[in-house]
CSV table of C-alpha atoms in Angstrom, one decimal:
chain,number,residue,atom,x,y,z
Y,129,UNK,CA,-11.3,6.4,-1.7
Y,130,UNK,CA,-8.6,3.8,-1.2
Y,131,UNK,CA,-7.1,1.2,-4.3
Y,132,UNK,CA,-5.4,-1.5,-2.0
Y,133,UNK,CA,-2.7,-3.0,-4.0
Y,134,UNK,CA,-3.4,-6.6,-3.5
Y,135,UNK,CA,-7.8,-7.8,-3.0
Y,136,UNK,CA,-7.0,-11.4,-2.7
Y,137,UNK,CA,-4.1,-13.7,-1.5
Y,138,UNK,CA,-1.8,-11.4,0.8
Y,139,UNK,CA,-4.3,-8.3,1.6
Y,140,UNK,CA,-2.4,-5.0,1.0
Y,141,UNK,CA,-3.5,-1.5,0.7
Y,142,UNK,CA,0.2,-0.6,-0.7
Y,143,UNK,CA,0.6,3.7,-0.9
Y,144,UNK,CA,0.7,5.8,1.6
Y,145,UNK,CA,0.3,3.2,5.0
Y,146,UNK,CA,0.9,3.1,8.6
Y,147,UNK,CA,2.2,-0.7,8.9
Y,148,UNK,CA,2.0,-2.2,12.1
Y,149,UNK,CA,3.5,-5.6,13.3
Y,150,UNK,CA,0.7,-7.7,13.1
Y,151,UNK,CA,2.6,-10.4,16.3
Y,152,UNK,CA,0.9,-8.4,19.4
Y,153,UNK,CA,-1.6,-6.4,17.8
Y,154,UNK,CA,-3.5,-8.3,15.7
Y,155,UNK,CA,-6.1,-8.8,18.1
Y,156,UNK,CA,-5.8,-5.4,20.3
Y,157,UNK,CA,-5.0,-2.5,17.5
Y,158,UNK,CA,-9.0,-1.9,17.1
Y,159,UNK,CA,-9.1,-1.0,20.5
Y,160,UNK,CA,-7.5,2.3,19.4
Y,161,UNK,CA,-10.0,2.9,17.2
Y,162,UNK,CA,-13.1,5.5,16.9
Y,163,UNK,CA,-16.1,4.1,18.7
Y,164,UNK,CA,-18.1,3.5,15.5
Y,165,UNK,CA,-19.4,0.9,13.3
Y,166,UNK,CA,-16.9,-0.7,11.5
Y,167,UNK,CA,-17.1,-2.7,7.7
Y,168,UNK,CA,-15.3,-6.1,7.8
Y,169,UNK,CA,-15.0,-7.5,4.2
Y,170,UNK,CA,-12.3,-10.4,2.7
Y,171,UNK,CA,-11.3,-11.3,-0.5
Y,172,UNK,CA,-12.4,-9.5,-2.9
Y,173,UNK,CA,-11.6,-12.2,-6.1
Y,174,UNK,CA,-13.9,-15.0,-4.4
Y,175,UNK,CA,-17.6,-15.7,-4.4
Y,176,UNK,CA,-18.6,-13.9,-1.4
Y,177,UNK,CA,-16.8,-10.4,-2.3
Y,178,UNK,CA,-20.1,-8.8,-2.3
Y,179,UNK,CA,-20.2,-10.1,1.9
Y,180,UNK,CA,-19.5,-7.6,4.3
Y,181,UNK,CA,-19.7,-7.9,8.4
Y,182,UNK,CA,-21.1,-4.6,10.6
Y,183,UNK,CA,-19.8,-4.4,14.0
Y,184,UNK,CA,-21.8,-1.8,15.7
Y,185,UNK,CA,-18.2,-0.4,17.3
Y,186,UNK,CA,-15.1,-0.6,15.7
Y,187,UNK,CA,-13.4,-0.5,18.9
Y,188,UNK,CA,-14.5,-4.6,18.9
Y,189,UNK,CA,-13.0,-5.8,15.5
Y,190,UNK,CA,-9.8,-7.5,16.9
Y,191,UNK,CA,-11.8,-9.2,19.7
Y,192,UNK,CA,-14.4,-10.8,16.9
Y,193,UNK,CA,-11.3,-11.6,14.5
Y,194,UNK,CA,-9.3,-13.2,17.5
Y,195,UNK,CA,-12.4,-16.1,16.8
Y,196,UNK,CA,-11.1,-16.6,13.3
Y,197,UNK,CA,-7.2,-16.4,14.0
Y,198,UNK,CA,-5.3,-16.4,10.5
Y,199,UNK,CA,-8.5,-14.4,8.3
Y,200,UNK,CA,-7.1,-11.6,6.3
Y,201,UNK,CA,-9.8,-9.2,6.1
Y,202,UNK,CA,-9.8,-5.0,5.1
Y,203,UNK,CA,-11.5,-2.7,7.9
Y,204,UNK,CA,-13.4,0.6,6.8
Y,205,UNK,CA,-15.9,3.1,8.6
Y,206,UNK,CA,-19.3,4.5,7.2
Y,207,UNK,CA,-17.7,7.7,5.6
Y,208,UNK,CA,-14.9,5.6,4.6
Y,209,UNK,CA,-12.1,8.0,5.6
Y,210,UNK,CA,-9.5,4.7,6.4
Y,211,UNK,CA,-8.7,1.7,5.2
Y,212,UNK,CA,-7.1,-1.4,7.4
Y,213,UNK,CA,-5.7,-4.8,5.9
Y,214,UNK,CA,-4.9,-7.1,8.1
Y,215,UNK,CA,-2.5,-10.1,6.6
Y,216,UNK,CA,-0.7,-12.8,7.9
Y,217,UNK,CA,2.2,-10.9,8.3
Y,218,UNK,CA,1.2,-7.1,9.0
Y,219,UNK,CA,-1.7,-4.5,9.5
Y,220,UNK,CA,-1.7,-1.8,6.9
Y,221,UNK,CA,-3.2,1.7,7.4
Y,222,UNK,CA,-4.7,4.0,5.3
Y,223,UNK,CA,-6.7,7.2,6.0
Y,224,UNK,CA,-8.0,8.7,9.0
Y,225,UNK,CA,-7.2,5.9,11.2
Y,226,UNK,CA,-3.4,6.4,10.7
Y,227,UNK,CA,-3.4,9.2,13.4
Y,228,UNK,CA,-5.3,6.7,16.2
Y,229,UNK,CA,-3.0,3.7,15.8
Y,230,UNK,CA,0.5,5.6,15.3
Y,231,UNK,CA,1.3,4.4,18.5
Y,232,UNK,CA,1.2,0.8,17.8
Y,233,UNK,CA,4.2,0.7,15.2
């Protein structure tokens, strides 16, 4: 299980992350990604904490979120082996998905 360091304002996971830049991946890093459903889920301080998005492949994430430019949102799987935060300024990894998108940083 993951504790990110910051649930609201700024997303961050904190510990033990991959960071990416978010300026030319922010839509394209879930490409690297298993081909699995994915859990999309925001702010974790506001009224709709409790809200979570399924994407039916992961792979697809960026391509949804490039709809909603600026949304900070965490990324997690079913077994929840990673963790991804996605802020205004950089993607955060945590987890399994570290090894996928080592690439990008």
């Amino acid at each position: 299980m993951f504790t990110p360091f910051k649930i609201t304002g700024h997303l961050s996971i904190g510990k033990e992350t991959l960071t990416i830049p978010l300026e030319g991946n922010e839509f394209s890093y879930s490409k690297y990604l298993k081909s699995e459903p994915a859990y999309i889920f925001f702010d974790q301080e506001s009224r709709d904490r409790n809200t979570v998005v399924v994407v039916k492949d992961a792979k697809l994430v960026g391509e949804l979120m490039e709809n909603s430019y600026g949304m900070e949102y965490f990324v997690s799987n079913e077994k929840s082996d990673f963790l991804i935060a996605v802020n205004w300024y950089v993607i955060e990894v945590a987890g399994s998905a570290i090894e996928s998108l080592n690439k990008l940083n």
